[in-house]
Amino acid sequence: MSVAARSGGDAVSIEGRARIVIEGVTPEVDGGRFPIKRVVGQSVTVEADVFTDGHDAIRAELSWRRDTEKEWQRIAMKPLGNDRFRAAFPVDELGRCVYAVEAWVDHLLSWRLELARRVEAEDIASALLQGAVLIEEAAARAAASDAEMLRAWAAQLRGTQPPTARQRIALDEEHYAAAARYPDRSLALRSAPELQVVVDPPLAGFSAWYEFFPRSCSPEPGKHGTLRDCEARLRYAAQMGFDIVSLPPIHPIGTIKRKGPNNTLDPGPDATGSPWAIGSAQGGHTAVHPQLGTLEDFRNFVRTARTHKLEVALDIAFQSAPDHPFVQAHPEWFRHRPDGSVQYAENPPKKYQDIYPFDFESAAWRELWQALADVFRFWIAEGITIFRVDNPHTKPFAFWEWAIGELKGEHPELIFLAEAFTRPKVMHRLAKLGFTHSYTYFAWRNTKYELTQYFTELMQGEGREYFRPNCWPNTPDILTEYLQFGGRPAFLARLVLAATLSANYGIYGPAYELMEHEPREPGSEEYLHSEKYELRHWDVERADSLRAFISRLNAIRRDNVALHSDWSLRFHNIGNEQMICYSKSSDGGTDVILTVVNLDPYHAQSGWVELDLEALGVDAQAPYQVHELLSGARYLWHGARNFVQLDPSHVPAHVFRLRRRVRTERDFDYFL
Amino acid sequence: MSVAARSGGDAVSIEGRARIVIEGVTPEVDGGRFPIKRVVGQSVTVEADVFTDGHDAIRAELSWRRDTEKEWQRIAMKPLGNDRFRAAFPVDELGRCVYAVEAWVDHLLSWRLELARRVEAEDIASALLQGAVLIEEAAARAAASDAEMLRAWAAQLRGTQPPTARQRIALDEEHYAAAARYPDRSLALRSAPELQVVVDPPLAGFSAWYEFFPRSCSPEPGKHGTLRDCEARLRYAAQMGFDIVSLPPIHPIGTIKRKGPNNTLDPGPDATGSPWAIGSAQGGHTAVHPQLGTLEDFRNFVRTARTHKLEVALDIAFQSAPDHPFVQAHPEWFRHRPDGSVQYAENPPKKYQDIYPFDFESAAWRELWQALADVFRFWIAEGITIFRVDNPHTKPFAFWEWAIGELKGEHPELIFLAEAFTRPKVMHRLAKLGFTHSYTYFAWRNTKYELTQYFTELMQGEGREYFRPNCWPNTPDILTEYLQFGGRPAFLARLVLAATLSANYGIYGPAYELMEHEPREPGSEEYLHSEKYELRHWDVERADSLRAFISRLNAIRRDNVALHSDWSLRFHNIGNEQMICYSKSSDGGTDVILTVVNLDPYHAQSGWVELDLEALGVDAQAPYQVHELLSGARYLWHGARNFVQLDPSHVPAHVFRLRRRVRTERDFDYFL
């Protein structure tokens, strides 16, 4: 087996007789430089252009294996026309798989196809002898059980019956199928480079995240919350139907240059500091902030979360406060100014004196890389498998590719969320090099045009092979103007959009469900009295909380597999620029969810949706039921055009399940 | 200098500090697997996505070199926004060039940009010291002439003047430009793999071909023409303005199983045979058919052609007649049937007993490859640089890639035209692997929709980097139904389309200019009494010949650089489905040719053209002249919409040169 490498020059001394061409193998990312991504239980559909010179028949196989195994598994590829072939393989285990396309000129198949077209007895007789040789060669490669049968078949072809009679014998399907199991692969080629797929855990494909600040969980206002205080909050998040609770950094907070409330430079004596100013005399990235509790408290927190079927995501921010132990122990990991002081973060004229970035151009970069990877390893050993990585785009791409590669190699169940809100190519690079999930521009895509363009790009563009969107309507850093001014309808609409457009979504709470909407100052997207800089006390039992709505929405997500993946997203026309309509379908189309959202938080809007019924697998001639899952109401629709009205003073969205009419044997109709 | 290779795994042991990312380098074909193509005197515009983590400034350079040289030449790339950079390099010599993108994080530039934004004296003072260090490092890398100046500059930055005064000195443009010439490339990366461009001779970019059968050139009807008889035909082709005369195979024709007129199996005693049934006792692919003359006659033919500024293209068909010397001398190069006979070409139930294909799966494939390459070498030694390769898609792709690579390596002036009319991916593969020109589907693209779609794909699609169309309205094998039934207007229209849509075109004559249009039988695209199987006598002085029209058209092509390249092709609306309108422009837009063709050979058609005047660089407010170059007529047009009528009983096409009004100092208007 040669690979389909460059055949100029070298080929003369290698194997010039291999006549097959394999090109255009998909899916691939940057020519195989990066892996594609899948979730356990999915499959990879591979296509390739395969052809040879002249008229000979060819065969193509999809080959795949676990990257830890040597033996390839193979499946025949089917021709799609225009020299394109396709096959799929399942990915049932976490980790990496490798795939390629193998193909060869198949003389036995060529012979068979030509024999069927031969007319003159003399030609047939000659071809029968050629075929006998090919079949005997197959017999020599065959398992003993088949070899004898094949030899007997060849003998018949060489026999004394009239050529046309032997032609019929030679064209026997069953005998051919046996011979075809032992093809002559001596001149087969395999596509190069081998392509890779990273197979992630189910939560990578479908998840609802709830981020909250443990230090604000004290039942007593003004008191620093502890991890033990969070038990109620865990139960609360689980009741809302979330899968993952995500915590800001839980490490000791620097005391030098500590920031005060609203990111001021005057902390005052009681300032709690920012959890992202990591490290003090009490420890660094592998320590627990004493005001939150002990490592044992953290273990208990994780255990409790598990009892609620919640996974815990930690925030990993690779930067140090001035009093982080690293600063003393490893001055070589930081950049120094001419006066010998450590260089703090800055973007002139802005200065962040409470943050020391690592110097990844340090001569001691190898030790730094290892130390940072070991931070992950520490928490992995504590049972954490999900990490929200803070500002990964301010650390080298090569570091992340190495670190995630190493860690996922050790623990393929890991999930890394890239907290990068930056330029498109930078975000894509982080996704390519290994981040499991990526934050998106969703928070700033508010109009129908913006949402349609952006989600079409996310779900149908080439990037979907590696960029898995995780959509958040708010984060501790992001309170959009739409939420600042849109009131309750805005919070409801953005929640429905996030939860139904994207299989992976999250909110920062209780700010979200309590509709916190005051910015630090006009024009700012920062929260006033942000939890990043001070303790907050949240009354999660408030009557106007969105908690029940969120619970309902998460239950709908969980119950409907249509919402468990992204690629089936399809937008449908609705004749109102303030309304958006889209569907998602399960594989096979048994579950179809249709969502309609009024994007105008101030006025009732209505319009006629125009569904692509054929794409949805709905019979345009028969009525069908739309079951509104938020309210439980059911409507009978007919045909593509149907009327929808949404009043933001009630709920600005419909989430419909399409139910097709089923007629039973006893002539009893119901909707499935 | 490291290459931007995979940075996972290995990178730890190599260079993890290199923080630059280079991706999406264009142009490239299949990730660098194949070269792009250019013509001497053109340039290659290269783009790439380049970025790094964080906020540091970066610099990117386009690097290129001849593949035979080691030293890279470099040019700074300019940012286009969205992390994309661009630069161009010229290709002034035949052969291959290699190109790549180099980039690095530039601390001096970062320092400069940040220094400009610094406000506080303390910060400025500290930054000045940092800058002094960076400048001293640049001085250490600098040429002696610059080093001293740079050291003096650094000393000023360390000086005693107030920080803001020193800040002004530090931001000096000229000093910075000197320092920037000596960047710190220690952590630079170069994109990988290196990309290649094949630089072809001018005739590869712009050429008019005239194919004819020398054996039909005898002044005496019924007599076998000789190469010496062709002198008049060479003068004739030159007078029509062609650049290349293309000959069918000129080798001895097999006598065994020779075909008769109209491809019949009964040759009769006087049958001349097909020039593509190559080889007899009189020689093979390196011999001249005795009835055409001697090798010396051929040399004389080539010399005479040169006096007319014509290049000679030979037809290379790698197949043998049964009596080709190879069949006896190298039986191992052919496939044998069970009865020991050599396998002739067949596509059951069709049989071609006069043709033996080579067996490229022969164990002796190396010798076969060399022998075939030596056929080219033989004719190259006779001064031939242009080859029309017959049916390359029935020989292995690997062979062609090797052979063309070797031969172009020895003789970069060579031009290979792939005579492959087959499936799109096969034709593209041949173009990718090295064929200079490709035949196209032009002959079968007749409607406005077909022509617009196909030429947009050819001239604007990704394939344009390697697939150079050579458009022929007819060939010895192709007489389309449009020509069979369309009469003179069809021949005129198809000629204008080929010559103005494509920079490279050709005709098979004198059949074309004499409007030969009888098919062998209804539904066939073969000529009746095809020259492939018998002698013809052509009266090239016939009064209705298209000769003068062709001369005019080729003169227009030669005089107007707009028609010398393909990529500027732009279609313009014209409100009549039977009329097509398109333009080509020279670089810079000084020469603009607008062509309008009536595709209906039977009726006069008219319509309003709607020009994209902005794209053509024409002032929509001022009148402009369209100079009809076929007739010499001049019309004054104004604005985008203008009326055109074309009567096929006269000439079914206009070829306009756009002439813009120029006002001189003396207030005298003329059209340039």
Short mmCIF file of N, CA and C in Angstrom, two decimals, chain A residues 335-385:
data_model
loop_
_atom_site.label_atom_id
_atom_site.label_comp_id
_atom_site.label_asym_id
_atom_site.label_seq_id
_atom_site.Cartn_x
_atom_site.Cartn_y
_atom_site.Cartn_z
N ARG A 335 7.74 38.92 32.30
CA ARG A 335 8.59 39.90 31.62
C ARG A 335 8.92 40.99 32.63
N HIS A 336 10.16 41.47 32.57
CA HIS A 336 10.59 42.48 33.53
C HIS A 336 10.87 43.80 32.83
N ARG A 337 10.59 44.88 33.51
CA ARG A 337 10.86 46.19 32.95
C ARG A 337 12.30 46.58 33.27
N PRO A 338 12.80 47.62 32.57
CA PRO A 338 14.21 47.98 32.79
C PRO A 338 14.55 48.24 34.25
N ASP A 339 13.56 48.67 35.03
CA ASP A 339 13.86 48.93 36.45
C ASP A 339 13.79 47.65 37.28
N GLY A 340 13.56 46.50 36.63
CA GLY A 340 13.56 45.24 37.36
C GLY A 340 12.18 44.82 37.83
N SER A 341 11.20 45.72 37.78
CA SER A 341 9.85 45.35 38.20
C SER A 341 9.21 44.44 37.16
N VAL A 342 8.20 43.67 37.60
CA VAL A 342 7.51 42.79 36.68
C VAL A 342 6.54 43.61 35.83
N GLN A 343 6.50 43.30 34.56
CA GLN A 343 5.61 44.02 33.65
C GLN A 343 4.17 43.59 33.89
N TYR A 344 3.32 44.55 34.26
CA TYR A 344 1.89 44.24 34.41
C TYR A 344 1.21 44.31 33.04
N ALA A 345 -0.04 43.86 32.99
CA ALA A 345 -0.79 43.92 31.74
C ALA A 345 -1.11 45.36 31.41
N GLU A 346 -1.03 45.69 30.13
CA GLU A 346 -1.39 47.05 29.73
C GLU A 346 -1.77 47.07 28.26
N ASN A 347 -2.57 48.04 27.93
CA ASN A 347 -2.90 48.33 26.55
C ASN A 347 -2.97 49.84 26.49
N PRO A 348 -1.74 50.49 26.35
CA PRO A 348 -1.61 51.91 26.60
C PRO A 348 -2.73 52.74 25.97
N PRO A 349 -3.28 53.72 26.65
CA PRO A 349 -2.82 54.16 27.98
C PRO A 349 -3.44 53.37 29.13
N LYS A 350 -4.23 52.29 28.86
CA LYS A 350 -4.83 51.54 29.96
C LYS A 350 -3.78 50.67 30.65
N LYS A 351 -3.93 50.58 31.99
CA LYS A 351 -2.99 49.76 32.76
C LYS A 351 -3.75 48.84 33.71
N TYR A 352 -3.29 47.62 33.84
CA TYR A 352 -3.93 46.64 34.72
C TYR A 352 -2.87 46.16 35.72
N GLN A 353 -2.62 47.03 36.71
CA GLN A 353 -1.51 46.73 37.61
C GLN A 353 -1.75 45.52 38.49
N ASP A 354 -3.02 45.04 38.57
CA ASP A 354 -3.30 43.88 39.42
C ASP A 354 -3.08 42.56 38.69
N ILE A 355 -2.67 42.62 37.41
CA ILE A 355 -2.53 41.40 36.61
C ILE A 355 -1.14 41.34 35.99
N TYR A 356 -0.43 40.24 36.25
CA TYR A 356 0.84 39.97 35.56
C TYR A 356 0.59 38.88 34.53
N PRO A 357 0.76 39.19 33.24
CA PRO A 357 0.65 38.10 32.25
C PRO A 357 1.91 37.24 32.28
N PHE A 358 1.77 36.00 31.86
CA PHE A 358 2.96 35.15 31.69
C PHE A 358 3.68 35.57 30.42
N ASP A 359 5.00 35.39 30.45
CA ASP A 359 5.81 35.69 29.26
C ASP A 359 6.07 34.38 28.51
N PHE A 360 5.26 34.15 27.48
CA PHE A 360 5.41 32.89 26.74
C PHE A 360 6.61 32.88 25.81
N GLU A 361 7.31 34.03 25.73
CA GLU A 361 8.58 34.03 24.99
C GLU A 361 9.76 33.81 25.93
N SER A 362 9.48 33.51 27.18
CA SER A 362 10.52 33.21 28.15
C SER A 362 11.37 32.03 27.67
N ALA A 363 12.68 32.10 27.98
CA ALA A 363 13.54 30.96 27.66
C ALA A 363 13.06 29.71 28.39
N ALA A 364 12.34 29.92 29.50
CA ALA A 364 11.85 28.79 30.31
C ALA A 364 10.43 28.40 29.92
N TRP A 365 10.11 28.60 28.62
CA TRP A 365 8.73 28.33 28.18
C TRP A 365 8.34 26.88 28.37
N ARG A 366 9.27 25.96 28.24
CA ARG A 366 8.91 24.54 28.40
C ARG A 366 8.37 24.28 29.81
N GLU A 367 9.06 24.83 30.82
CA GLU A 367 8.62 24.63 32.20
C GLU A 367 7.29 25.34 32.44
N LEU A 368 7.14 26.52 31.86
CA LEU A 368 5.89 27.24 32.00
C LEU A 368 4.73 26.43 31.42
N TRP A 369 4.93 25.92 30.19
CA TRP A 369 3.88 25.12 29.55
C TRP A 369 3.49 23.94 30.45
N GLN A 370 4.52 23.26 30.96
CA GLN A 370 4.24 22.10 31.80
C GLN A 370 3.48 22.50 33.05
N ALA A 371 3.89 23.62 33.66
CA ALA A 371 3.24 24.06 34.90
C ALA A 371 1.77 24.39 34.65
N LEU A 372 1.50 25.01 33.51
CA LEU A 372 0.11 25.38 33.20
C LEU A 372 -0.72 24.13 32.89
N ALA A 373 -0.12 23.21 32.14
CA ALA A 373 -0.84 21.96 31.88
C ALA A 373 -1.13 21.24 33.20
N ASP A 374 -0.17 21.35 34.13
CA ASP A 374 -0.36 20.69 35.43
C ASP A 374 -1.49 21.32 36.24
N VAL A 375 -1.78 22.58 36.00
CA VAL A 375 -2.94 23.19 36.65
C VAL A 375 -4.21 22.44 36.27
N PHE A 376 -4.34 22.21 34.95
CA PHE A 376 -5.49 21.40 34.51
C PHE A 376 -5.46 20.02 35.17
N ARG A 377 -4.27 19.41 35.17
CA ARG A 377 -4.18 18.04 35.69
C ARG A 377 -4.59 17.99 37.16
N PHE A 378 -4.27 19.04 37.90
CA PHE A 378 -4.65 19.08 39.31
C PHE A 378 -6.16 18.98 39.46
N TRP A 379 -6.86 19.78 38.69
CA TRP A 379 -8.33 19.81 38.83
C TRP A 379 -8.98 18.60 38.19
N ILE A 380 -8.34 18.06 37.14
CA ILE A 380 -8.83 16.81 36.55
C ILE A 380 -8.79 15.71 37.60
N ALA A 381 -7.70 15.72 38.39
CA ALA A 381 -7.59 14.71 39.44
C ALA A 381 -8.68 14.89 40.49
N GLU A 382 -9.23 16.10 40.58
CA GLU A 382 -10.34 16.35 41.50
C GLU A 382 -11.70 16.07 40.84
N GLY A 383 -11.67 15.51 39.65
CA GLY A 383 -12.92 15.09 39.02
C GLY A 383 -13.51 16.11 38.06
N ILE A 384 -12.78 17.19 37.80
CA ILE A 384 -13.30 18.20 36.88
C ILE A 384 -12.95 17.80 35.44
N THR A 385 -13.97 17.85 34.57
CA THR A 385 -13.72 17.50 33.17
C THR A 385 -14.08 18.64 32.22
#
